[in-house]
Amino acid sequence: MKKVFSLLLVFLLTISSMLYATPTSAEQVFTDVSPKHSNYQDIAFLLDKGIISADKKIYGVKDIVTREEVAVMVAKAVGLDGTQRATKFKDVPKSHKNSGYIQSAVEAGIINGYTDGTFKPTTKVTRGHMAAFIARAFDLPNGTKTFKDVKKGHTAYEAVSQLAAANITTGYEDGTFKPANNLTRAHISAFLARAVKYQEGLGSTSSKLNVHFLDVGQGDSIFVQAPNGKTMLIDAGTKEYGSTVVAYLKSKNVKKLDYIVATHPDADHIGGLAAVLENFTVGEFINSGKVHTTVTYENLLQMVVDKKIPYTEPKAGDLISLDSNVKTQVLAVNAQASDMNDASIVLKLTYQNMSFLLMGDADAGIEEQIAKKYDVSATILKAGHHGSSSSSSLGFLQKVNPKAVILSYEEGNSYGHPHKEVLSNIKTVGTKAYATAQDGTIVVTTNGQSYSISAKEFIVPNTTPENPKGDVNSGTYVIPGAPTAFKNCTEMRVYYPKGVSSSHPAYATARDGDKDGWACEL
C-alpha cells in the first residue's frame, strides 16, 4: 500500500509542477509584482532585506522615484541611521518621517542638497543621478566601459562605468544607458539589489564558486554557491541535522535555494530536507525518482506538493541551469535501480579549469558505468557512500585523478567508515584527503583557476586491506574483522569476490536468486 501511495505522490508532484508557480513574499505583498515580472526577484530580495517596506499593496513598478525615495532606499541598504532628527535643509524638518535617512545619506556623501539650502525631496531622479548615488554608497571597482550616450567626459561616465564593472548594469540592447531618463521603481530595485549582492559577495559579480561540505554526522549535505549568486543544496543529512543545515544556510544569508537535489531516498541524505523546506523558498526540487516506502520520504514528497514547488526527475546527461559559467551535469541517476544507493544522482560541476565530482552513495558498479560514458576527471571528488568499500574503487580514483577527496562521515560510526580499502586507494593515487569527522564543515572556494580548502588535510594511515590466509572463494572462509552483513552484493564482493555459501555468516537468502545455496555468486 505504501508503495502505491509513493507512486501516487510522484504522479501528483509531476502534475503540480506544471500547474503551480512557487509563491514568495513579493507576490503575496504587492498585487502588481507577479513572479513573471523581470524584476520580481530583485524586489523580493529588497523586501526580505527590509530595504523596502510592505505598507502598501501596490509597489508601483512603473512609477518614477523621487530623491527622497532613493535616499531612503540606499541609506537602508548600507545600514545608515534613520532616527528622525534635524537636517540642514529647510524643506526637510526634523518632523519629516524620513529626515533621519536623508540626513544620514547626506553625511555619508551619497547624495547632496542644493545651493539654496533645500533638498527637494519630491524631485524625480534620473538614471544618471541614480548611478552616482549607488557608486558613492558602495565600494565598486573602477571601470572603463563606455556607452553610446555615456562616453568619457560625460558627467555620469565615472559612476556608470563603475556600475558596469560590477555587472550592476549592462545598459540597453542598443548600446545606450539613457542617463537622462527618469528612474522607475522597478529599475532602482534592480540596480540596488545587484549592488547589495555585490557588496555581500553573493551576486553575479562574484567570480568565486563555493562548495560547502556540511558536517551532518553520518550523512551527506553539500551547499553550492555559484558565481552568479544562485544556490543549490544537495541532501541535508538525517532528520536530526535538519536544524543544523538550516542554521548554516541562514548564517550565509541564504533567503532562497534555487535548487534542492535529493540524491536518493536514504534517510541520511533526505531526512533533514523537511526542515529546509519549512524555512526557505525553493525554486526547484530535483529528485532521483526512486520510490521508497518510508514515512520520511513520503512526508517529504507531500511537502513538495503542498508548497507547490516545481519538481523534476532528471536523466543522465541532463544539465542543470545553475550558472551559465558553471556546467552542472547529471552523470548518473536510476529510478528503477534495485538498490537505493545505485539510484543516486551523481553530479559534476565544472567551472573553467576546476571541477567537482559529487558521487552521492553510488557504488563501484555505477562508477564503472559513468567512467565509460563521461569524462570523470575532477579536481575535487566527494567520495561515494561516506568512504565505504562499496565505492571509490582504485580504478575509478585513478581515472578521476583528483587533487583532493572529501570524506563525509561521523567519527566512530557503526559502519566502520571510511573503510581501509578506500583509504588504501586514496593513498595509492597520492591525493590529499579531507574529512568532515575531523574538521567539521569543509568549504572549497575556487575562481576557476585555483582553489582553497578550509580544512586540515586528513592524514591517511599506512594501511592496506587485510590479506586473508584462507581461501576467500571457498564460500565458507570468514575474513577476520570483515562485516558479516552487507547492504548489497557489490559490498559483499569487495571481501568475497565470488560470493558465500549458506554456511557462511554473511549469507542471506534474499541474495541467493537461484536458491542453490550461494549468495552473490558471479
Short mmCIF file of C-alpha atoms in Angstrom, two decimals, residues 143-452:
data_model
loop_
_atom_site.label_atom_id
_atom_site.label_comp_id
_atom_site.label_asym_id
_atom_site.label_seq_id
_atom_site.Cartn_x
_atom_site.Cartn_y
_atom_site.Cartn_z
CA GLY A 143 35.52 50.76 -14.84
CA THR A 144 36.37 51.71 -18.40
CA LYS A 145 33.21 50.71 -20.26
CA THR A 146 31.53 53.40 -22.32
CA PHE A 147 28.02 53.57 -23.73
CA LYS A 148 26.95 55.42 -26.87
CA ASP A 149 25.41 58.14 -24.71
CA VAL A 150 27.88 57.96 -21.77
CA LYS A 151 31.37 58.37 -23.14
CA LYS A 152 34.48 59.62 -21.40
CA GLY A 153 33.95 63.22 -20.33
CA HIS A 154 30.23 62.75 -19.62
CA THR A 155 29.26 63.81 -16.09
CA ALA A 156 27.86 60.32 -15.39
CA TYR A 157 30.74 58.41 -17.02
CA GLU A 158 32.72 57.52 -13.90
CA ALA A 159 29.71 56.29 -11.92
CA VAL A 160 28.11 54.41 -14.81
CA SER A 161 31.39 52.71 -15.71
CA GLN A 162 31.74 51.59 -12.09
CA LEU A 163 28.27 50.04 -12.21
CA ALA A 164 29.16 48.31 -15.45
CA ALA A 165 32.42 46.96 -14.00
CA ALA A 166 30.47 45.45 -11.11
CA ASN A 167 27.87 43.98 -13.50
CA ILE A 168 25.17 46.09 -11.86
CA THR A 169 24.22 47.38 -15.30
CA THR A 170 24.71 46.25 -18.87
CA GLY A 171 22.76 49.11 -20.42
CA TYR A 172 20.21 48.67 -23.19
CA GLU A 173 20.46 46.39 -26.21
CA ASP A 174 21.17 49.35 -28.50
CA GLY A 175 24.37 50.14 -26.57
CA THR A 176 22.96 53.10 -24.62
CA PHE A 177 22.49 53.73 -20.90
CA LYS A 178 19.95 56.58 -21.20
CA PRO A 179 21.28 58.62 -18.26
CA ALA A 180 18.70 61.40 -18.70
CA ASN A 181 15.72 59.05 -18.48
CA ASN A 182 13.65 59.17 -15.31
CA LEU A 183 14.17 56.19 -12.99
CA THR A 184 11.30 53.77 -12.35
CA ARG A 185 10.81 51.97 -9.07
CA ALA A 186 11.39 48.63 -10.83
CA HIS A 187 14.76 49.81 -12.17
CA ILE A 188 16.02 51.26 -8.89
CA SER A 189 15.09 47.93 -7.27
CA ALA A 190 17.19 46.05 -9.81
CA PHE A 191 20.21 48.35 -9.51
CA LEU A 192 20.09 48.41 -5.72
CA ALA A 193 19.58 44.65 -5.31
CA ARG A 194 22.59 43.96 -7.52
CA ALA A 195 24.68 46.49 -5.60
CA VAL A 196 23.80 44.89 -2.27
CA LYS A 197 24.57 41.42 -3.62
CA TYR A 198 27.87 42.70 -4.98
CA GLN A 199 28.75 44.13 -1.57
CA GLU A 200 27.85 40.85 0.13
CA GLY A 201 29.72 38.77 -2.41
CA LEU A 202 26.51 36.92 -3.32
CA GLY A 203 25.71 38.35 -6.71
CA SER A 204 26.74 37.77 -10.28
CA THR A 205 29.76 39.98 -9.69
CA SER A 206 31.45 37.31 -7.60
CA SER A 207 33.99 35.27 -9.53
CA LYS A 208 34.03 32.52 -6.90
CA LEU A 209 32.36 29.14 -6.81
CA ASN A 210 31.95 27.97 -3.22
CA VAL A 211 31.12 24.35 -2.40
CA HIS A 212 30.36 23.63 1.26
CA PHE A 213 30.55 20.03 2.51
CA LEU A 214 28.45 20.30 5.65
CA ASP A 215 29.18 18.29 8.78
CA VAL A 216 25.96 16.33 9.28
CA GLY A 217 27.43 13.37 11.13
CA GLN A 218 26.94 10.06 9.36
CA GLY A 219 25.25 11.62 6.35
CA ASP A 220 25.67 13.90 3.36
CA SER A 221 24.86 17.55 2.70
CA ILE A 222 26.51 19.83 0.15
CA PHE A 223 25.72 23.52 -0.37
CA VAL A 224 26.77 25.20 -3.63
CA GLN A 225 27.06 28.97 -4.18
CA ALA A 226 27.52 29.72 -7.86
CA PRO A 227 29.37 32.81 -9.14
CA ASN A 228 26.08 34.33 -10.34
CA GLY A 229 24.57 34.13 -6.84
CA LYS A 230 22.35 31.10 -7.43
CA THR A 231 22.35 28.35 -4.82
CA MET A 232 21.92 24.59 -4.71
CA LEU A 233 21.55 22.28 -1.72
CA ILE A 234 22.35 18.61 -2.29
CA ASP A 235 20.88 16.48 0.52
CA ALA A 236 20.63 17.53 4.18
CA GLY A 237 21.69 14.62 6.36
CA THR A 238 19.33 12.90 8.78
CA LYS A 239 16.26 14.49 10.34
CA GLU A 240 18.28 15.33 13.46
CA TYR A 241 20.60 17.51 11.38
CA GLY A 242 17.86 19.49 9.63
CA SER A 243 18.14 22.39 12.06
CA THR A 244 21.94 22.37 11.67
CA VAL A 245 21.63 22.74 7.90
CA VAL A 246 19.02 25.50 8.25
CA ALA A 247 21.19 27.43 10.70
CA TYR A 248 24.22 27.14 8.43
CA LEU A 249 22.32 28.40 5.39
CA LYS A 250 20.93 31.34 7.36
CA SER A 251 24.44 32.19 8.53
CA LYS A 252 25.30 32.57 4.84
CA ASN A 253 22.39 34.99 4.32
CA VAL A 254 20.51 32.48 2.20
CA LYS A 255 16.91 33.53 1.55
CA LYS A 256 16.14 31.23 -1.34
CA LEU A 257 17.51 27.96 -2.64
CA ASP A 258 17.30 27.86 -6.41
CA TYR A 259 17.66 24.09 -6.42
CA ILE A 260 17.39 21.26 -3.92
CA VAL A 261 18.73 17.88 -5.04
CA ALA A 262 17.68 14.73 -3.20
CA THR A 263 20.26 12.25 -4.46
CA HIS A 264 18.35 9.17 -3.26
CA PRO A 265 15.76 8.35 -0.57
CA ASP A 266 18.02 7.09 2.24
CA ALA A 267 17.31 8.94 5.50
CA ASP A 268 20.93 10.03 6.00
CA HIS A 269 20.57 12.10 2.82
CA ILE A 270 16.97 13.37 2.79
CA GLY A 271 15.98 13.35 6.48
CA GLY A 272 16.94 16.99 7.06
CA LEU A 273 15.28 18.34 3.91
CA ALA A 274 11.88 18.78 5.57
CA ALA A 275 13.33 21.43 7.89
CA VAL A 276 14.93 23.15 4.91
CA LEU A 277 11.62 23.28 3.01
CA GLU A 278 9.96 24.81 6.06
CA ASN A 279 12.49 27.64 6.23
CA PHE A 280 13.39 28.59 2.65
CA THR A 281 11.76 29.36 -0.65
CA VAL A 282 12.78 26.71 -3.17
CA GLY A 283 12.94 27.26 -6.91
CA GLU A 284 13.03 23.61 -7.99
CA PHE A 285 13.14 20.20 -6.28
CA ILE A 286 15.24 17.63 -8.15
CA ASN A 287 14.67 14.03 -7.11
CA SER A 288 16.08 10.69 -8.24
CA GLY A 289 12.54 9.33 -8.63
CA LYS A 290 13.45 6.16 -6.73
CA VAL A 291 10.34 5.04 -4.84
CA HIS A 292 10.74 4.41 -1.12
CA THR A 293 8.10 3.48 1.44
CA THR A 294 9.50 5.25 4.49
CA VAL A 295 7.37 7.87 6.24
CA THR A 296 10.30 10.30 5.98
CA TYR A 297 10.34 10.06 2.20
CA GLU A 298 6.57 10.15 1.77
CA ASN A 299 6.23 13.20 4.04
CA LEU A 300 8.99 14.98 2.13
CA LEU A 301 7.22 14.44 -1.21
CA GLN A 302 3.96 15.60 0.30
CA MET A 303 5.64 18.83 1.46
CA VAL A 304 6.84 19.45 -2.09
CA VAL A 305 3.27 19.04 -3.31
CA ASP A 306 1.78 21.20 -0.56
CA LYS A 307 4.27 24.00 -1.15
CA LYS A 308 3.76 23.77 -4.92
CA ILE A 309 7.48 23.52 -5.58
CA PRO A 310 8.39 22.69 -9.19
CA TYR A 311 9.51 19.05 -9.29
CA THR A 312 11.95 17.36 -11.67
CA GLU A 313 13.31 13.84 -12.15
CA PRO A 314 16.43 14.21 -14.33
CA LYS A 315 18.01 11.79 -16.75
CA ALA A 316 21.71 11.00 -17.07
CA GLY A 317 23.31 13.64 -19.26
CA ASP A 318 20.88 16.40 -18.28
CA LEU A 319 22.23 19.86 -17.45
CA ILE A 320 21.02 21.97 -14.53
CA SER A 321 20.82 25.73 -15.18
CA LEU A 322 22.69 26.80 -12.08
CA ASP A 323 25.10 29.25 -13.73
CA SER A 324 25.98 29.87 -17.37
CA ASN A 325 29.65 29.73 -16.38
CA VAL A 326 29.35 26.52 -14.35
CA LYS A 327 28.45 23.36 -16.26
CA THR A 328 26.32 21.30 -13.90
CA GLN A 329 25.64 17.87 -15.35
CA VAL A 330 23.87 14.75 -14.11
CA LEU A 331 26.18 11.80 -14.80
CA ALA A 332 24.04 9.11 -13.22
CA VAL A 333 20.55 8.54 -11.85
CA ASN A 334 18.34 5.45 -11.95
CA ALA A 335 14.82 5.46 -10.53
CA GLN A 336 14.49 1.76 -11.35
CA ALA A 337 17.65 0.65 -9.53
CA SER A 338 17.15 -2.36 -7.26
CA ASP A 339 19.41 -0.78 -4.65
CA MET A 340 18.81 2.66 -3.12
CA ASN A 341 22.46 3.67 -3.42
CA ASP A 342 22.55 2.78 -7.11
CA ALA A 343 19.70 5.25 -7.68
CA SER A 344 21.94 8.12 -6.56
CA ILE A 345 22.10 11.31 -8.58
CA VAL A 346 25.77 11.86 -9.44
CA LEU A 347 26.69 15.43 -10.37
CA LYS A 348 29.73 17.02 -11.96
CA LEU A 349 30.25 20.78 -11.67
CA THR A 350 32.84 22.32 -13.99
CA TYR A 351 33.96 25.93 -13.57
CA GLN A 352 36.67 26.87 -16.07
CA ASN A 353 39.67 24.68 -15.12
CA MET A 354 38.21 23.40 -11.83
CA SER A 355 35.64 20.64 -11.35
CA PHE A 356 33.75 18.82 -8.60
CA LEU A 357 32.51 15.23 -8.86
CA LEU A 358 29.78 14.55 -6.28
CA MET A 359 29.06 10.84 -6.03
CA GLY A 360 26.21 10.54 -3.54
CA ASP A 361 26.19 6.89 -2.44
CA ALA A 362 26.88 5.47 -5.91
CA ASP A 363 28.80 2.20 -5.76
CA ALA A 364 31.64 0.76 -7.82
CA GLY A 365 29.28 -0.51 -10.49
CA ILE A 366 27.94 3.00 -11.13
CA GLU A 367 31.49 4.35 -11.07
CA GLU A 368 32.41 1.95 -13.85
CA GLN A 369 29.36 2.92 -15.91
CA ILE A 370 29.91 6.67 -15.79
CA ALA A 371 33.67 6.33 -16.39
CA LYS A 372 32.87 4.60 -19.69
CA LYS A 373 30.41 7.28 -20.78
CA TYR A 374 31.73 10.58 -19.41
CA ASP A 375 34.89 12.45 -18.56
CA VAL A 376 35.08 11.78 -14.82
CA SER A 377 38.36 13.60 -14.20
CA ALA A 378 37.85 16.15 -11.43
CA THR A 379 39.75 18.50 -9.16
CA ILE A 380 37.64 17.63 -6.11
CA LEU A 381 35.95 14.27 -5.52
CA LYS A 382 33.28 13.78 -2.87
CA ALA A 383 33.83 10.09 -2.20
CA GLY A 384 30.81 7.87 -2.63
CA HIS A 385 28.94 6.32 0.30
CA HIS A 386 30.88 8.00 3.14
CA GLY A 387 34.10 6.16 2.31
CA SER A 388 32.54 2.71 2.12
CA SER A 389 34.48 -0.02 0.33
CA SER A 390 31.46 -0.42 -1.95
CA SER A 391 32.63 2.78 -3.67
CA SER A 392 35.84 4.63 -4.60
CA SER A 393 37.45 1.70 -6.36
CA LEU A 394 41.12 2.09 -7.23
CA GLY A 395 40.46 2.07 -10.95
CA PHE A 396 37.87 4.81 -10.60
CA LEU A 397 40.09 7.00 -8.43
CA GLN A 398 42.84 6.65 -10.99
CA LYS A 399 40.50 7.87 -13.73
CA VAL A 400 39.21 10.78 -11.66
CA ASN A 401 42.75 11.65 -10.57
CA PRO A 402 41.51 14.22 -8.03
CA LYS A 403 43.64 16.79 -6.26
CA ALA A 404 41.55 16.26 -3.15
CA VAL A 405 38.99 13.76 -1.86
CA ILE A 406 36.28 14.79 0.60
CA LEU A 407 35.05 12.11 3.02
CA SER A 408 31.72 12.77 4.76
CA TYR A 409 31.16 10.55 7.80
CA GLU A 410 30.81 10.57 11.59
CA GLU A 411 33.68 9.64 13.86
CA GLY A 412 33.16 6.22 15.43
CA ASN A 413 30.23 5.32 13.18
CA SER A 414 28.94 1.74 13.37
CA TYR A 415 29.73 1.09 9.69
CA GLY A 416 33.45 1.49 10.15
CA HIS A 417 33.61 4.28 7.53
CA PRO A 418 35.95 5.11 5.97
CA HIS A 419 36.93 1.54 5.13
CA LYS A 420 40.56 0.52 4.90
CA GLU A 421 40.20 -0.35 1.22
CA VAL A 422 39.19 3.22 0.36
CA LEU A 423 41.97 4.75 2.44
CA SER A 424 44.41 2.44 0.71
CA ASN A 425 43.13 3.51 -2.70
CA ILE A 426 43.45 7.19 -1.77
CA LYS A 427 46.98 6.53 -0.61
CA THR A 428 47.80 4.71 -3.83
CA VAL A 429 46.69 7.55 -6.13
CA GLY A 430 48.56 10.05 -3.97
CA THR A 431 45.74 12.54 -3.48
CA LYS A 432 45.00 14.63 -0.41
CA ALA A 433 42.01 13.73 1.75
CA TYR A 434 39.75 15.83 3.97
CA ALA A 435 37.15 14.52 6.40
CA THR A 436 34.11 16.18 7.99
CA ALA A 437 34.60 13.91 11.00
CA GLN A 438 37.94 15.61 11.61
CA ASP A 439 37.31 19.21 10.58
CA GLY A 440 33.54 19.71 10.56
CA THR A 441 32.13 21.60 7.60
CA ILE A 442 34.65 21.89 4.75
CA VAL A 443 34.45 24.75 2.23
CA VAL A 444 36.19 24.63 -1.14
CA THR A 445 36.48 28.01 -2.88
CA THR A 446 37.65 28.42 -6.46
CA ASN A 447 37.94 31.22 -9.02
CA GLY A 448 38.05 28.68 -11.82
CA GLN A 449 41.85 28.60 -11.95
CA SER A 450 42.91 27.70 -8.41
CA TYR A 451 41.21 26.62 -5.20
CA SER A 452 41.49 26.74 -1.42
#
